[in-house]
Short mmCIF file of C-alpha atoms in Angstrom, two decimals:
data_model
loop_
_atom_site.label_atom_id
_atom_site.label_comp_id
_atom_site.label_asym_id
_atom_site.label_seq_id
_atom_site.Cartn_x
_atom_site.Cartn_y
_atom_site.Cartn_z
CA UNK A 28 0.00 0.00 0.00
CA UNK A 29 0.90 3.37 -1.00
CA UNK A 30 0.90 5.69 2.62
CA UNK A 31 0.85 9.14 1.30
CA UNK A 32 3.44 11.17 3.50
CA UNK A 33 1.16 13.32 6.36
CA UNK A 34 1.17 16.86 5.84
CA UNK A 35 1.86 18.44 8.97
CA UNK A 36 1.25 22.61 9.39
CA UNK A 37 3.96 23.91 10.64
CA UNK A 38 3.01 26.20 14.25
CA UNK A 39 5.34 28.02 16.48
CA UNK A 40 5.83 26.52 19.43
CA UNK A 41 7.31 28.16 22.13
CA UNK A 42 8.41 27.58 25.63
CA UNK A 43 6.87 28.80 28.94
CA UNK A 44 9.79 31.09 29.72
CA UNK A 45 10.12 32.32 25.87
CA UNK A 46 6.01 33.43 26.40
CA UNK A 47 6.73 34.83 30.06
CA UNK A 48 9.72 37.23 28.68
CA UNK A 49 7.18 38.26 25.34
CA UNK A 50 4.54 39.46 28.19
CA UNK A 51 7.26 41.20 30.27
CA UNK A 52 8.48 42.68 27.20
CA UNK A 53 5.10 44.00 25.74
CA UNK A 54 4.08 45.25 29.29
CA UNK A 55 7.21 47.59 29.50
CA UNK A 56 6.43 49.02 26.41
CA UNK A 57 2.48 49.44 27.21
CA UNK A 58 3.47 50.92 30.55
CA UNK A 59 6.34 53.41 28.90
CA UNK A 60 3.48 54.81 26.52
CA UNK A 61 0.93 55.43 29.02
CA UNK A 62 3.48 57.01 31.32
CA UNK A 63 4.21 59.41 28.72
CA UNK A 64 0.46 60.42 27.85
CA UNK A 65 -0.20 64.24 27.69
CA UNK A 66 -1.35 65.16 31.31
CA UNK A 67 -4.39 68.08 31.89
CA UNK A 68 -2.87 71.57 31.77
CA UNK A 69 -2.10 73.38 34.49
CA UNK A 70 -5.70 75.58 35.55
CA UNK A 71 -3.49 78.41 35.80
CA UNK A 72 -1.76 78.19 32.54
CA UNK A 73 -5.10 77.84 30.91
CA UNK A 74 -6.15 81.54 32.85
CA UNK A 75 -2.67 83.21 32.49
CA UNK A 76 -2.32 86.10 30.65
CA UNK A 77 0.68 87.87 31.46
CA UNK A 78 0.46 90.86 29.69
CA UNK A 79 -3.52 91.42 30.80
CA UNK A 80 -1.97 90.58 34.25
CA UNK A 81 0.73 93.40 33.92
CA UNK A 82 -1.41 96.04 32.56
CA UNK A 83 -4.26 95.17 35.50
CA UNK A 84 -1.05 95.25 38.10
CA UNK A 85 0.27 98.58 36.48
CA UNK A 86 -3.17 100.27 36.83
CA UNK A 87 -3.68 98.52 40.16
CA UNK A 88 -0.79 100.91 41.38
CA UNK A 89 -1.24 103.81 39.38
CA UNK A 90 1.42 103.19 36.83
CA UNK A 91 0.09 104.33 33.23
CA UNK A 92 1.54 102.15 30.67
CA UNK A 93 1.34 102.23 26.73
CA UNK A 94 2.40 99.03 25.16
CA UNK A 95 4.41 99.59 22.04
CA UNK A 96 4.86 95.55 21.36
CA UNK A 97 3.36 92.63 23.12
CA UNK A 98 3.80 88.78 21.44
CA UNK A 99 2.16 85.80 23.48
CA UNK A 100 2.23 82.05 22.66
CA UNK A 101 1.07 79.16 24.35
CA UNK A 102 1.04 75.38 23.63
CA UNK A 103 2.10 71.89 23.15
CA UNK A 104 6.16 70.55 23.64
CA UNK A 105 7.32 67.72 23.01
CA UNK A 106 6.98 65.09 25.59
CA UNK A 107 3.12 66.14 26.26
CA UNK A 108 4.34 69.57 27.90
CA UNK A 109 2.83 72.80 28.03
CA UNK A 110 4.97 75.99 27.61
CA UNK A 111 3.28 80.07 27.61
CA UNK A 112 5.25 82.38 26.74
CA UNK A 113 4.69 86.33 27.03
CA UNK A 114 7.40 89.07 25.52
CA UNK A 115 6.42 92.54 25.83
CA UNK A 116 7.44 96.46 26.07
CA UNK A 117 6.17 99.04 27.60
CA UNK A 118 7.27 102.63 26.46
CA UNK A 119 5.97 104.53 29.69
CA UNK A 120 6.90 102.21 32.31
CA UNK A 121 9.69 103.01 34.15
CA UNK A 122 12.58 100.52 35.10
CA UNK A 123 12.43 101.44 38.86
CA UNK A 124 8.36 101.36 39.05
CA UNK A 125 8.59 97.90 36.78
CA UNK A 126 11.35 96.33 39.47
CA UNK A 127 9.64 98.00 42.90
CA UNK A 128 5.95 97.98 41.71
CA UNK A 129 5.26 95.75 38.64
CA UNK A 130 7.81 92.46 39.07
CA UNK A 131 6.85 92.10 43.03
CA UNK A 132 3.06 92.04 42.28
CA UNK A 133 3.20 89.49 39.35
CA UNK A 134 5.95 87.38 41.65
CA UNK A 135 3.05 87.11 44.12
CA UNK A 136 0.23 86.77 41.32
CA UNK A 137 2.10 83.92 39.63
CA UNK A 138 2.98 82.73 43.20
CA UNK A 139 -0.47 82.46 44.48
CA UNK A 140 -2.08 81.33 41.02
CA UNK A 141 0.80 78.30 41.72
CA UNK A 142 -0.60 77.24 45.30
CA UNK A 143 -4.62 77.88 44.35
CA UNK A 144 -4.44 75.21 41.90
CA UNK A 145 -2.94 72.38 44.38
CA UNK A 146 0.68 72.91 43.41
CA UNK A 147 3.39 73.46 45.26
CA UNK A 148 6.66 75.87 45.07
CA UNK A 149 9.60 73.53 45.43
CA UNK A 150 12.35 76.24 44.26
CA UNK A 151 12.35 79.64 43.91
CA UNK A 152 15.15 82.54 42.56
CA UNK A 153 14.61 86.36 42.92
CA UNK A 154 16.67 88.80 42.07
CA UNK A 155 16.82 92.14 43.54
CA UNK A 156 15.90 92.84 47.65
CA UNK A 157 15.89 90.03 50.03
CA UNK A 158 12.32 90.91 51.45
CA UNK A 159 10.88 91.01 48.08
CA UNK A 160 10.03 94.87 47.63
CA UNK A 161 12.71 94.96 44.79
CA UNK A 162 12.80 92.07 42.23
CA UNK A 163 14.57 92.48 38.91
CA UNK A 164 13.93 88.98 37.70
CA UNK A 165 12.71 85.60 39.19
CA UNK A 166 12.00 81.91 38.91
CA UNK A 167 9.63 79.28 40.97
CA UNK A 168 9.47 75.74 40.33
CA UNK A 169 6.41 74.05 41.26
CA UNK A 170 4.95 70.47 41.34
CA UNK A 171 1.81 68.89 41.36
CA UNK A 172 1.93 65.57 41.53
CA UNK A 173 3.00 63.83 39.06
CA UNK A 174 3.55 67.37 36.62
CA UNK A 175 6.75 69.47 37.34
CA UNK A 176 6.84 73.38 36.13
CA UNK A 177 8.70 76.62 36.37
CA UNK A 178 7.76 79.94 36.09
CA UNK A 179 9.90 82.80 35.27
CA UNK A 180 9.46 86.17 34.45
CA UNK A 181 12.77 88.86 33.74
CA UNK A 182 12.44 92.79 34.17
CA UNK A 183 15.08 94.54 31.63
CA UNK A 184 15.21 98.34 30.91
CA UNK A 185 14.83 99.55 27.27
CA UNK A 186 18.07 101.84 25.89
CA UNK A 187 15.29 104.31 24.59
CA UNK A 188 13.56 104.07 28.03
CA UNK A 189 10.33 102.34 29.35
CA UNK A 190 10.75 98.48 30.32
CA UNK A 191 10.53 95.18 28.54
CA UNK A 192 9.06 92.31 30.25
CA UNK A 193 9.46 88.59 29.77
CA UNK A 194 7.36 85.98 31.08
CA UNK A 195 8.31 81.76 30.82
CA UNK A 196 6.63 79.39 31.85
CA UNK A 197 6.87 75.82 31.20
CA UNK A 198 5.35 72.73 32.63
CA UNK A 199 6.34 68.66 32.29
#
């Protein structure tokens, strides 16, 4: 009698240990990607508006101001940051009334706008007085939970007079 050959299929077969390294493997990568999902903004990045919050502070203490450029941008970084960013001049306001008037008010509006939302100041830098009633420039970095910011905002006089200031922030 003729015995035709069996066909057989041919299926991987693989070990118990070969399967149990596969799972570990694909779990590492599952848990990398949902580490790295974008997180929800910051409340106060969505609300901040640093050059409405320096003209309310300037008029707040009687400081007239005329902007002569302002340029704000906000958004995405990579990694599933978020980054605002605020550049402006202001042709009538003073150096000295920016760094004794201006910069101490928007220190303790970013400051407080930092702790109302949950987060917490984990580092700060300020440059000018030690009690705060002079700051040129400074910097705060926050936390909450999981996210990780810093604020910074920089006070520099204009060679044709009035001040320029510059507002950072970035969170990740």
């Amino acid at each position: 009698m003729d015995k035709e050959p069996k066909t057989h299929r041919w299926l991987p077969r693989f070990t118990i240990r070969e399967l149990l390294l596969a799972m570990v493997a694909v779990g590492a990568v599952v848990a990398l990607f949902a580490q790295r999902q974008p997180f929800g903004r910051h409340k106060m990045l969505q609300s901040l508006d640093p050059y409405s919050t320096v003209v309310k502070i300037c008029s707040d203490v009687g400081v007239k101001v005329q902007n002569t450029s302002s340029q704000q941008a906000s958004g995405v970084v990579f990694g599933g940051g978020y980054c605002v960013e605020s550049d402006s001049e202001y042709s009538e306001l003073g150096y000295a009334d920016a760094t004794t008037k201006v910069m101490p008010k928007l220190l303790g509006h970013i400051r407080d706008a930092i702790e109302s939302d949950d987060g917490e100041i984990v580092g700060s830098g300020i440059s000018g007085s030690t009690d705060e009633s002079v700051v040129s420039r400074f910097s705060l970095q926050y936390r909450r939970g999981q996210i990780r910011g810093v604020a910074r905002a920089y006070a520099f006089e204009l060679p044709e007079g009035g001040t320029r200031i510059l507002v950072l922030m970035d969170e990740y």
